[in-house]
PDB file of C-alpha atoms in Angstrom:
ATOM      1  CA  MET N   8     -28.156  -2.065  56.664  1.00  0.00           C
ATOM      2  CA  HIS N   9     -25.123  -2.541  54.440  1.00  0.00           C
ATOM      3  CA  LYS N  10     -26.774  -5.531  52.725  1.00  0.00           C
ATOM      4  CA  ASP N  11     -29.931  -3.539  52.066  1.00  0.00           C
ATOM      5  CA  SER N  12     -27.980  -0.734  50.405  1.00  0.00           C
ATOM      6  CA  THR N  13     -26.025  -3.279  48.372  1.00  0.00           C
ATOM      7  CA  ASN N  14     -29.237  -4.953  47.202  1.00  0.00           C
ATOM      8  CA  VAL N  15     -30.739  -1.594  46.269  1.00  0.00           C
ATOM      9  CA  GLY N  16     -27.579  -0.724  44.350  1.00  0.00           C
ATOM     10  CA  ASN N  17     -27.621  -4.050  42.499  1.00  0.00           C
ATOM     11  CA  LYS N  18     -31.286  -3.602  41.592  1.00  0.00           C
ATOM     12  CA  ALA N  19     -30.582  -0.117  40.295  1.00  0.00           C
ATOM     13  CA  VAL N  20     -27.714  -1.405  38.155  1.00  0.00           C
ATOM     14  CA  LYS N  21     -29.920  -4.154  36.767  1.00  0.00           C
ATOM     15  CA  ILE N  22     -32.694  -1.681  35.947  1.00  0.00           C
ATOM     16  CA  VAL N  23     -30.277   0.680  34.211  1.00  0.00           C
ATOM     17  CA  THR N  24     -28.623  -2.180  32.315  1.00  0.00           C
ATOM     18  CA  ARG N  25     -31.971  -3.579  31.236  1.00  0.00           C
ATOM     19  CA  SER N  26     -33.159  -0.142  30.161  1.00  0.00           C
ATOM     20  CA  ILE N  27     -30.035   0.364  28.042  1.00  0.00           C
ATOM     21  CA  TRP N  28     -30.548  -3.031  26.402  1.00  0.00           C
ATOM     22  CA  TYR N  29     -34.204  -2.194  25.673  1.00  0.00           C
ATOM     23  CA  ILE N  30     -33.150   1.080  24.073  1.00  0.00           C
ATOM     24  CA  VAL N  31     -30.442  -0.587  21.977  1.00  0.00           C
ATOM     25  CA  LEU N  32     -32.782  -3.378  20.854  1.00  0.00           C
ATOM     26  CA  SER N  33     -35.535  -0.870  20.074  1.00  0.00           C
ATOM     27  CA  VAL N  34     -33.147   1.134  17.900  1.00  0.00           C
ATOM     28  CA  LEU N  35     -32.008  -2.020  16.098  1.00  0.00           C
ATOM     29  CA  ALA N  36     -35.612  -3.113  15.599  1.00  0.00           C
ATOM     30  CA  PHE N  37     -36.478   0.293  14.154  1.00  0.00           C
ATOM     31  CA  ILE N  38     -33.519   0.115  11.769  1.00  0.00           C
ATOM     32  CA  MET N  39     -34.683  -3.310  10.609  1.00  0.00           C
ATOM     33  CA  LEU N  40     -38.304  -2.168  10.184  1.00  0.00           C
ATOM     34  CA  TYR N  41     -37.516   1.182   8.570  1.00  0.00           C
ATOM     35  CA  PRO N  42     -37.340  -0.122   4.953  1.00  0.00           C
ATOM     36  CA  PHE N  43     -40.795  -1.681   5.308  1.00  0.00           C
ATOM     37  CA  ILE N  44     -42.217   1.478   6.913  1.00  0.00           C
ATOM     38  CA  PHE N  45     -40.752   3.601   4.106  1.00  0.00           C
ATOM     39  CA  THR N  46     -42.091   1.164   1.478  1.00  0.00           C
ATOM     40  CA  LEU N  47     -45.581   1.218   2.975  1.00  0.00           C
ATOM     41  CA  LEU N  48     -45.709   5.018   3.227  1.00  0.00           C
ATOM     42  CA  ALA N  49     -44.232   5.525  -0.247  1.00  0.00           C
ATOM     43  CA  GLY N  50     -46.808   3.141  -1.688  1.00  0.00           C
ATOM     44  CA  MET N  51     -49.588   5.462  -0.522  1.00  0.00           C
ATOM     45  CA  ASN N  52     -48.162   8.498  -2.325  1.00  0.00           C
ATOM     46  CA  THR N  53     -49.087   9.763  -5.754  1.00  0.00           C
ATOM     47  CA  SER N  54     -46.417   9.787  -8.467  1.00  0.00           C
ATOM     48  CA  ALA N  55     -46.180  13.586  -8.398  1.00  0.00           C
ATOM     49  CA  GLU N  56     -46.138  13.715  -4.607  1.00  0.00           C
ATOM     50  CA  PHE N  57     -43.410  11.089  -4.280  1.00  0.00           C
ATOM     51  CA  GLY N  58     -41.299  12.868  -6.902  1.00  0.00           C
ATOM     52  CA  HIS N  59     -40.892  15.783  -4.509  1.00  0.00           C
ATOM     53  CA  ALA N  60     -40.481  13.690  -1.357  1.00  0.00           C
ATOM     54  CA  GLY N  61     -37.097  13.983   0.272  1.00  0.00           C
ATOM     55  CA  ALA N  62     -37.960  13.147   3.867  1.00  0.00           C
ATOM     56  CA  LEU N  63     -37.048   9.993   5.724  1.00  0.00           C
ATOM     57  CA  PHE N  64     -40.770   9.286   6.067  1.00  0.00           C
ATOM     58  CA  PRO N  65     -42.736  10.129   2.900  1.00  0.00           C
ATOM     59  CA  VAL N  66     -46.049  10.608   4.705  1.00  0.00           C
ATOM     60  CA  PRO N  67     -48.739  11.280   2.071  1.00  0.00           C
ATOM     61  CA  GLU N  68     -51.103  14.214   2.428  1.00  0.00           C
ATOM     62  CA  VAL N  69     -53.964  12.032   1.205  1.00  0.00           C
ATOM     63  CA  PRO N  70     -53.203   8.277   1.410  1.00  0.00           C
ATOM     64  CA  GLN N  71     -53.681   6.515  -1.920  1.00  0.00           C
ATOM     65  CA  PHE N  72     -54.877   3.058  -0.914  1.00  0.00           C
ATOM     66  CA  GLY N  73     -55.557   2.289  -4.550  1.00  0.00           C
ATOM     67  CA  ASN N  74     -51.873   1.482  -5.040  1.00  0.00           C
ATOM     68  CA  LEU N  75     -52.058  -1.205  -2.354  1.00  0.00           C
ATOM     69  CA  LEU N  76     -55.387  -2.540  -3.592  1.00  0.00           C
ATOM     70  CA  PHE N  77     -54.114  -2.679  -7.168  1.00  0.00           C
ATOM     71  CA  MET N  78     -52.647  -6.142  -6.503  1.00  0.00           C
ATOM     72  CA  PHE N  79     -56.188  -7.430  -5.939  1.00  0.00           C
ATOM     73  CA  THR N  80     -57.609  -6.106  -9.196  1.00  0.00           C
ATOM     74  CA  PRO N  81     -57.920  -8.365 -12.284  1.00  0.00           C
ATOM     75  CA  ALA N  82     -54.709  -6.855 -13.696  1.00  0.00           C
ATOM     76  CA  GLY N  83     -52.620  -7.564 -10.609  1.00  0.00           C
ATOM     77  CA  LEU N  84     -54.300 -10.616  -9.111  1.00  0.00           C
ATOM     78  CA  ARG N  85     -53.116 -13.172 -11.663  1.00  0.00           C
ATOM     79  CA  PRO N  86     -49.344 -12.720 -11.030  1.00  0.00           C
ATOM     80  CA  LEU N  87     -50.057 -12.894  -7.290  1.00  0.00           C
ATOM     81  CA  ILE N  88     -51.961 -16.188  -7.724  1.00  0.00           C
ATOM     82  CA  ASN N  89     -49.150 -17.520  -9.930  1.00  0.00           C
ATOM     83  CA  THR N  90     -46.661 -16.719  -7.169  1.00  0.00           C
ATOM     84  CA  PHE N  91     -48.747 -18.561  -4.579  1.00  0.00           C
ATOM     85  CA  THR N  92     -49.238 -21.640  -6.765  1.00  0.00           C
ATOM     86  CA  ARG N  93     -45.573 -21.766  -7.800  1.00  0.00           C
ATOM     87  CA  THR N  94     -44.448 -21.426  -4.189  1.00  0.00           C
ATOM     88  CA  ALA N  95     -46.848 -24.139  -2.987  1.00  0.00           C
ATOM     89  CA  TRP N  96     -45.833 -26.492  -5.809  1.00  0.00           C
ATOM     90  CA  TYR N  97     -42.100 -26.186  -5.213  1.00  0.00           C
ATOM     91  CA  THR N  98     -42.504 -26.380  -1.435  1.00  0.00           C
ATOM     92  CA  ILE N  99     -44.449 -29.649  -1.625  1.00  0.00           C
ATOM     93  CA  VAL N 100     -42.272 -31.267  -4.305  1.00  0.00           C
ATOM     94  CA  VAL N 101     -38.916 -30.287  -2.803  1.00  0.00           C
ATOM     95  CA  SER N 102     -40.015 -31.287   0.717  1.00  0.00           C
ATOM     96  CA  LEU N 103     -41.160 -34.713  -0.498  1.00  0.00           C
ATOM     97  CA  MET N 104     -37.948 -35.247  -2.458  1.00  0.00           C
ATOM     98  CA  ALA N 105     -35.851 -34.242   0.539  1.00  0.00           C
ATOM     99  CA  ILE N 106     -37.770 -36.624   2.813  1.00  0.00           C
ATOM    100  CA  LEU N 107     -37.601 -39.614   0.476  1.00  0.00           C
ATOM    101  CA  MET N 108     -34.011 -39.183  -0.690  1.00  0.00           C
ATOM    102  CA  GLY N 109     -32.705 -38.128   2.723  1.00  0.00           C
ATOM    103  CA  TYR N 110     -34.341 -41.086   4.441  1.00  0.00           C
ATOM    104  CA  VAL N 111     -32.988 -43.602   1.935  1.00  0.00           C
ATOM    105  CA  LEU N 112     -29.477 -42.142   2.128  1.00  0.00           C
ATOM    106  CA  ALA N 113     -29.525 -42.183   5.919  1.00  0.00           C
ATOM    107  CA  ARG N 114     -30.944 -45.676   6.448  1.00  0.00           C
ATOM    108  CA  TYR N 115     -29.985 -47.808   3.443  1.00  0.00           C
ATOM    109  CA  ARG N 116     -26.708 -48.999   1.996  1.00  0.00           C
ATOM    110  CA  PHE N 117     -26.399 -49.356  -1.764  1.00  0.00           C
ATOM    111  CA  ARG N 118     -23.787 -49.178  -4.467  1.00  0.00           C
ATOM    112  CA  GLY N 119     -22.897 -45.611  -5.440  1.00  0.00           C
ATOM    113  CA  LYS N 120     -24.134 -44.047  -2.210  1.00  0.00           C
ATOM    114  CA  ASN N 121     -20.846 -42.262  -1.471  1.00  0.00           C
ATOM    115  CA  PHE N 122     -20.649 -41.012  -5.046  1.00  0.00           C
ATOM    116  CA  PHE N 123     -24.149 -39.577  -4.727  1.00  0.00           C
ATOM    117  CA  LEU N 124     -23.238 -37.806  -1.470  1.00  0.00           C
ATOM    118  CA  VAL N 125     -20.137 -36.303  -3.083  1.00  0.00           C
ATOM    119  CA  THR N 126     -22.294 -35.184  -6.005  1.00  0.00           C
ATOM    120  CA  ILE N 127     -24.698 -33.420  -3.633  1.00  0.00           C
ATOM    121  CA  LEU N 128     -21.855 -31.468  -2.060  1.00  0.00           C
ATOM    122  CA  ALA N 129     -20.207 -30.761  -5.418  1.00  0.00           C
ATOM    123  CA  THR N 130     -23.378 -29.268  -6.909  1.00  0.00           C
ATOM    124  CA  GLN N 131     -23.519 -26.742  -4.080  1.00  0.00           C
ATOM    125  CA  MET N 132     -20.111 -25.403  -5.129  1.00  0.00           C
ATOM    126  CA  ILE N 133     -21.241 -24.506  -8.662  1.00  0.00           C
ATOM    127  CA  PRO N 134     -22.560 -20.929  -8.915  1.00  0.00           C
ATOM    128  CA  SER N 135     -26.136 -21.034 -10.167  1.00  0.00           C
ATOM    129  CA  VAL N 136     -25.453 -18.157 -12.557  1.00  0.00           C
ATOM    130  CA  LEU N 137     -23.265 -20.478 -14.639  1.00  0.00           C
ATOM    131  CA  THR N 138     -26.256 -22.678 -15.453  1.00  0.00           C
ATOM    132  CA  LEU N 139     -28.554 -19.891 -16.652  1.00  0.00           C
ATOM    133  CA  ILE N 140     -27.527 -19.921 -20.320  1.00  0.00           C
ATOM    134  CA  PRO N 141     -27.411 -23.755 -20.680  1.00  0.00           C
ATOM    135  CA  ALA N 142     -30.805 -24.007 -18.965  1.00  0.00           C
ATOM    136  CA  PHE N 143     -32.280 -21.343 -21.249  1.00  0.00           C
ATOM    137  CA  VAL N 144     -30.980 -23.121 -24.363  1.00  0.00           C
ATOM    138  CA  MET N 145     -32.351 -26.432 -23.090  1.00  0.00           C
ATOM    139  CA  MET N 146     -35.775 -24.924 -22.395  1.00  0.00           C
ATOM    140  CA  ALA N 147     -35.887 -23.317 -25.854  1.00  0.00           C
ATOM    141  CA  HIS N 148     -35.012 -26.547 -27.687  1.00  0.00           C
ATOM    142  CA  ILE N 149     -37.221 -29.145 -26.013  1.00  0.00           C
ATOM    143  CA  PRO N 150     -38.570 -31.407 -28.813  1.00  0.00           C
ATOM    144  CA  PHE N 151     -42.255 -31.309 -29.764  1.00  0.00           C
ATOM    145  CA  VAL N 152     -42.979 -28.310 -27.501  1.00  0.00           C
ATOM    146  CA  GLY N 153     -43.733 -24.761 -28.561  1.00  0.00           C
ATOM    147  CA  GLY N 154     -43.526 -25.523 -32.257  1.00  0.00           C
ATOM    148  CA  ASN N 155     -40.226 -27.433 -32.096  1.00  0.00           C
ATOM    149  CA  ASN N 156     -39.648 -30.491 -34.258  1.00  0.00           C
ATOM    150  CA  TRP N 157     -38.138 -33.766 -33.050  1.00  0.00           C
ATOM    151  CA  MET N 158     -34.690 -32.118 -33.087  1.00  0.00           C
ATOM    152  CA  GLY N 159     -35.859 -29.218 -30.918  1.00  0.00           C
ATOM    153  CA  MET N 160     -35.695 -26.678 -33.748  1.00  0.00           C
ATOM    154  CA  GLY N 161     -38.186 -24.339 -35.385  1.00  0.00           C
ATOM    155  CA  GLY N 162     -40.056 -23.093 -32.316  1.00  0.00           C
ATOM    156  CA  ARG N 163     -39.580 -21.505 -28.934  1.00  0.00           C
ATOM    157  CA  GLY N 164     -39.888 -24.530 -26.654  1.00  0.00           C
ATOM    158  CA  LEU N 165     -41.056 -23.632 -23.189  1.00  0.00           C
ATOM    159  CA  ILE N 166     -40.062 -19.971 -23.490  1.00  0.00           C
ATOM    160  CA  ASN N 167     -43.071 -17.850 -22.517  1.00  0.00           C
ATOM    161  CA  ASN N 168     -44.903 -21.009 -21.486  1.00  0.00           C
ATOM    162  CA  SER N 169     -46.512 -21.138 -18.035  1.00  0.00           C
ATOM    163  CA  LEU N 170     -45.040 -24.607 -17.476  1.00  0.00           C
ATOM    164  CA  ALA N 171     -41.520 -23.120 -17.419  1.00  0.00           C
ATOM    165  CA  ILE N 172     -41.925 -21.660 -13.932  1.00  0.00           C
ATOM    166  CA  TYR N 173     -42.949 -25.022 -12.464  1.00  0.00           C
ATOM    167  CA  LEU N 174     -40.063 -27.147 -13.730  1.00  0.00           C
ATOM    168  CA  PRO N 175     -36.966 -27.808 -11.566  1.00  0.00           C
ATOM    169  CA  LEU N 176     -34.144 -25.864 -13.190  1.00  0.00           C
ATOM    170  CA  GLY N 177     -31.316 -26.445 -10.749  1.00  0.00           C
ATOM    171  CA  TRP N 178     -29.726 -28.624  -8.108  1.00  0.00           C
ATOM    172  CA  GLY N 179     -30.379 -26.340  -5.163  1.00  0.00           C
ATOM    173  CA  PHE N 180     -32.898 -28.760  -3.632  1.00  0.00           C
ATOM    174  CA  LEU N 181     -30.121 -31.295  -2.955  1.00  0.00           C
ATOM    175  CA  ILE N 182     -28.904 -29.295   0.038  1.00  0.00           C
ATOM    176  CA  TRP N 183     -32.233 -30.080   1.751  1.00  0.00           C
ATOM    177  CA  VAL N 184     -31.699 -33.783   1.015  1.00  0.00           C
ATOM    178  CA  PHE N 185     -28.379 -33.556   2.816  1.00  0.00           C
ATOM    179  CA  LEU N 186     -29.881 -31.718   5.814  1.00  0.00           C
ATOM    180  CA  PHE N 187     -32.707 -34.225   6.190  1.00  0.00           C
ATOM    181  CA  MET N 188     -30.192 -37.052   6.018  1.00  0.00           C
ATOM    182  CA  GLN N 189     -28.162 -35.405   8.792  1.00  0.00           C
ATOM    183  CA  SER N 190     -31.297 -34.983  10.864  1.00  0.00           C
ATOM    184  CA  MET N 191     -32.116 -38.693  10.467  1.00  0.00           C
ATOM    185  CA  LYS N 192     -28.751 -39.600  11.993  1.00  0.00           C
ATOM    186  CA  SER N 193     -29.909 -38.156  15.326  1.00  0.00           C
ATOM    187  CA  LEU N 194     -32.980 -40.424  15.327  1.00  0.00           C
ATOM    188  CA  PRO N 195     -32.510 -43.965  16.725  1.00  0.00           C
ATOM    189  CA  ARG N 196     -33.494 -46.937  14.563  1.00  0.00           C
ATOM    190  CA  ASP N 197     -35.542 -48.383  17.407  1.00  0.00           C
ATOM    191  CA  PHE N 198     -38.704 -46.649  16.211  1.00  0.00           C
ATOM    192  CA  GLU N 199     -38.404 -48.138  12.731  1.00  0.00           C
ATOM    193  CA  GLU N 200     -37.601 -51.590  14.089  1.00  0.00           C
ATOM    194  CA  ALA N 201     -40.681 -51.447  16.320  1.00  0.00           C
ATOM    195  CA  ALA N 202     -42.813 -50.346  13.364  1.00  0.00           C
ATOM    196  CA  GLU N 203     -41.419 -53.217  11.269  1.00  0.00           C
ATOM    197  CA  LEU N 204     -42.335 -55.709  14.002  1.00  0.00           C
ATOM    198  CA  ASP N 205     -45.872 -54.283  13.931  1.00  0.00           C
ATOM    199  CA  GLY N 206     -46.061 -55.020  10.213  1.00  0.00           C
ATOM    200  CA  CYS N 207     -45.448 -51.526   8.829  1.00  0.00           C
ATOM    201  CA  GLY N 208     -43.916 -51.317   5.378  1.00  0.00           C
ATOM    202  CA  PHE N 209     -41.621 -48.670   3.935  1.00  0.00           C
ATOM    203  CA  TRP N 210     -44.252 -46.038   3.155  1.00  0.00           C
ATOM    204  CA  ARG N 211     -46.253 -46.481   6.337  1.00  0.00           C
ATOM    205  CA  THR N 212     -43.131 -46.307   8.475  1.00  0.00           C
ATOM    206  CA  LEU N 213     -41.946 -43.217   6.692  1.00  0.00           C
ATOM    207  CA  PHE N 214     -45.170 -41.206   6.808  1.00  0.00           C
ATOM    208  CA  THR N 215     -46.632 -42.380  10.134  1.00  0.00           C
ATOM    209  CA  ILE N 216     -43.438 -42.687  12.206  1.00  0.00           C
ATOM    210  CA  ILE N 217     -40.591 -40.701  10.666  1.00  0.00           C
ATOM    211  CA  VAL N 218     -42.395 -37.672   9.246  1.00  0.00           C
ATOM    212  CA  PRO N 219     -44.221 -36.723  12.502  1.00  0.00           C
ATOM    213  CA  MET N 220     -40.966 -37.015  14.449  1.00  0.00           C
ATOM    214  CA  GLN N 221     -39.051 -34.953  11.880  1.00  0.00           C
ATOM    215  CA  MET N 222     -41.582 -32.123  11.604  1.00  0.00           C
ATOM    216  CA  PRO N 223     -39.103 -29.463  12.841  1.00  0.00           C
ATOM    217  CA  MET N 224     -36.634 -30.306  10.053  1.00  0.00           C
ATOM    218  CA  ILE N 225     -39.436 -30.568   7.496  1.00  0.00           C
ATOM    219  CA  ALA N 226     -40.623 -27.133   8.615  1.00  0.00           C
ATOM    220  CA  VAL N 227     -37.109 -25.766   8.065  1.00  0.00           C
ATOM    221  CA  ILE N 228     -37.043 -27.214   4.554  1.00  0.00           C
ATOM    222  CA  ALA N 229     -40.550 -26.043   3.686  1.00  0.00           C
ATOM    223  CA  VAL N 230     -40.076 -22.517   5.014  1.00  0.00           C
ATOM    224  CA  ASN N 231     -36.720 -21.970   3.324  1.00  0.00           C
ATOM    225  CA  VAL N 232     -37.951 -23.365   0.018  1.00  0.00           C
ATOM    226  CA  ALA N 233     -41.124 -21.268   0.209  1.00  0.00           C
ATOM    227  CA  LEU N 234     -39.178 -18.083   0.962  1.00  0.00           C
ATOM    228  CA  GLY N 235     -36.661 -18.769  -1.792  1.00  0.00           C
ATOM    229  CA  VAL N 236     -39.303 -19.475  -4.440  1.00  0.00           C
ATOM    230  CA  TRP N 237     -41.535 -16.589  -3.360  1.00  0.00           C
ATOM    231  CA  ASN N 238     -38.656 -14.122  -3.710  1.00  0.00           C
ATOM    232  CA  ASP N 239     -37.324 -15.676  -6.924  1.00  0.00           C
ATOM    233  CA  TRP N 240     -37.711 -13.180  -9.752  1.00  0.00           C
ATOM    234  CA  LEU N 241     -34.924 -14.312 -12.078  1.00  0.00           C
ATOM    235  CA  ILE N 242     -36.360 -17.569 -13.462  1.00  0.00           C
ATOM    236  CA  PRO N 243     -39.805 -16.167 -14.351  1.00  0.00           C
ATOM    237  CA  PHE N 244     -38.131 -12.977 -15.586  1.00  0.00           C
ATOM    238  CA  LEU N 245     -35.972 -14.981 -18.016  1.00  0.00           C
ATOM    239  CA  TYR N 246     -38.562 -17.408 -19.349  1.00  0.00           C
ATOM    240  CA  ILE N 247     -41.881 -15.537 -19.247  1.00  0.00           C
ATOM    241  CA  ASN N 248     -42.640 -12.323 -21.130  1.00  0.00           C
ATOM    242  CA  ASP N 249     -46.398 -12.221 -20.523  1.00  0.00           C
ATOM    243  CA  ILE N 250     -47.216 -10.570 -17.208  1.00  0.00           C
ATOM    244  CA  GLN N 251     -50.362 -12.664 -16.717  1.00  0.00           C
ATOM    245  CA  ARG N 252     -48.279 -15.847 -16.917  1.00  0.00           C
ATOM    246  CA  SER N 253     -45.458 -14.514 -14.749  1.00  0.00           C
ATOM    247  CA  THR N 254     -45.079 -14.026 -10.990  1.00  0.00           C
ATOM    248  CA  LEU N 255     -45.208 -10.976  -8.766  1.00  0.00           C
ATOM    249  CA  PRO N 256     -41.422 -10.709  -8.160  1.00  0.00           C
ATOM    250  CA  ALA N 257     -40.720 -11.037 -11.901  1.00  0.00           C
ATOM    251  CA  TRP N 258     -43.327  -8.374 -12.652  1.00  0.00           C
ATOM    252  CA  MET N 259     -41.675  -6.070 -10.141  1.00  0.00           C
ATOM    253  CA  GLY N 260     -38.332  -6.808 -11.798  1.00  0.00           C
ATOM    254  CA  GLN N 261     -39.750  -5.743 -15.155  1.00  0.00           C
ATOM    255  CA  LEU N 262     -41.177  -2.554 -13.659  1.00  0.00           C
ATOM    256  CA  VAL N 263     -37.869  -1.692 -11.985  1.00  0.00           C
ATOM    257  CA  ALA N 264     -36.053  -2.309 -15.278  1.00  0.00           C
ATOM    258  CA  ALA N 265     -38.552   0.005 -16.999  1.00  0.00           C
ATOM    259  CA  LEU N 266     -37.618   2.788 -14.585  1.00  0.00           C
ATOM    260  CA  GLN N 267     -34.424   3.231 -16.570  1.00  0.00           C
ATOM    261  CA  GLN N 268     -36.483   4.179 -19.619  1.00  0.00           C
ATOM    262  CA  PHE N 269     -38.070   7.496 -20.423  1.00  0.00           C
ATOM    263  CA  GLY N 270     -41.692   8.071 -19.530  1.00  0.00           C
ATOM    264  CA  ASP N 271     -43.869   8.059 -16.455  1.00  0.00           C
ATOM    265  CA  ARG N 272     -42.077   6.441 -13.517  1.00  0.00           C
ATOM    266  CA  ASP N 273     -44.652   5.149 -11.084  1.00  0.00           C
ATOM    267  CA  TYR N 274     -42.472   4.572  -8.021  1.00  0.00           C
ATOM    268  CA  PRO N 275     -45.393   4.457  -5.536  1.00  0.00           C
ATOM    269  CA  ARG N 276     -46.997   1.514  -7.333  1.00  0.00           C
ATOM    270  CA  ILE N 277     -43.738  -0.450  -7.164  1.00  0.00           C
ATOM    271  CA  PHE N 278     -43.401   0.335  -3.459  1.00  0.00           C
ATOM    272  CA  ALA N 279     -47.018  -0.734  -2.886  1.00  0.00           C
ATOM    273  CA  MET N 280     -46.418  -4.013  -4.716  1.00  0.00           C
ATOM    274  CA  SER N 281     -43.288  -4.564  -2.626  1.00  0.00           C
ATOM    275  CA  ALA N 282     -45.244  -3.992   0.593  1.00  0.00           C
ATOM    276  CA  VAL N 283     -47.833  -6.598  -0.445  1.00  0.00           C
ATOM    277  CA  ALA N 284     -45.125  -9.066  -1.530  1.00  0.00           C
ATOM    278  CA  ILE N 285     -43.339  -8.801   1.829  1.00  0.00           C
ATOM    279  CA  LEU N 286     -46.330  -9.840   3.936  1.00  0.00           C
ATOM    280  CA  PRO N 287     -46.642 -13.610   3.161  1.00  0.00           C
ATOM    281  CA  PRO N 288     -42.940 -14.418   3.862  1.00  0.00           C
ATOM    282  CA  PHE N 289     -43.120 -12.283   7.001  1.00  0.00           C
ATOM    283  CA  PHE N 290     -46.071 -14.210   8.428  1.00  0.00           C
ATOM    284  CA  ILE N 291     -44.605 -17.572   7.384  1.00  0.00           C
ATOM    285  CA  PHE N 292     -41.407 -16.879   9.288  1.00  0.00           C
ATOM    286  CA  LEU N 293     -43.253 -15.286  12.217  1.00  0.00           C
ATOM    287  CA  PHE N 294     -45.408 -18.333  12.955  1.00  0.00           C
ATOM    288  CA  LEU N 295     -42.868 -21.048  12.123  1.00  0.00           C
ATOM    289  CA  GLN N 296     -39.664 -19.643  13.588  1.00  0.00           C
ATOM    290  CA  LYS N 297     -39.844 -22.065  16.549  1.00  0.00           C
ATOM    291  CA  TYR N 298     -39.753 -25.064  14.216  1.00  0.00           C
ATOM    292  CA  ILE N 299     -36.939 -23.504  12.207  1.00  0.00           C
ATOM    293  CA  ILE N 300     -34.733 -23.263  15.293  1.00  0.00           C
ATOM    294  CA  GLN N 301     -35.577 -26.812  16.388  1.00  0.00           C
ATOM    295  CA  GLY N 302     -34.925 -28.215  12.928  1.00  0.00           C
ATOM    296  CA  ILE N 303     -31.549 -26.539  12.549  1.00  0.00           C
ATOM    297  CA  ALA N 304     -30.529 -27.770  16.004  1.00  0.00           C
ATOM    298  CA  SER N 305     -31.588 -31.352  15.177  1.00  0.00           C
ATOM    299  CA  ALA N 306     -29.579 -31.304  11.935  1.00  0.00           C
ATOM    300  CA  GLY N 307     -26.407 -30.463  13.841  1.00  0.00           C
ATOM    301  CA  VAL N 308     -26.686 -33.371  16.288  1.00  0.00           C
ATOM    302  CA  LYS N 309     -25.555 -36.835  15.189  1.00  0.00           C
ATOM    303  CA  GLY N 310     -26.624 -39.990  16.921  1.00  0.00           C
TER     304      GLY N 310
END
């Protein structure tokens, strides 16, 4: 009888404890989701209606879905496509560079290897903001581009040129080289030796043996690069003035900057654009979070 009452008491404590945790987690989840909920609701307001909204939830009297659909009109679709293409380009290029350079650094010995590793770590200590002005000057004075002569003078270079948003303008990708190299250290050489005995060369070994086994780390690299490039507004904002050549985040940056000026301030449209811009990174992380966790764990284990 005493055991039964003890078991009932323990079950009651567990139920209460679990209920408290559910409540706490639900509150935290609501706090995390509140900015998106507010953004979505505000995007369906009219400019006049939002100007008088002071509630925590700006629920519109008549939802204006035109603000959300504006991104899929001819005026708004081009920056969205540019953002997708730029994100895909950088994700593919940076992932390939990380795989190739990380594999070579992990498996081969060559002169200057330690210097290159020190350089990778050193570049991560330089604030990227310090390279903005030198990079802008370099882009403006590229010879034979944008009206420049052989000395890089007389024109505008790649400023306001669509190619500017597809060129690597920093050393941030080197951190992914280092992580892939660390991940390779947890992988035995036996697989590569067996592939070599079967007659596989460098490229076949890399892409048929190593890449499938390192998919979690590659997913980490690809997802982080994709999220970083998708949310990057500064580079297109600096180099591109034409909205149709720019990206969605840079366009939003220009609209937010214009809010400081006099005139009609269309806050709902900016909120609607933000709601649309949030969705692709959200779904990318939602479906690939398992690989992200596995990849990070594999990078921290050394063989």
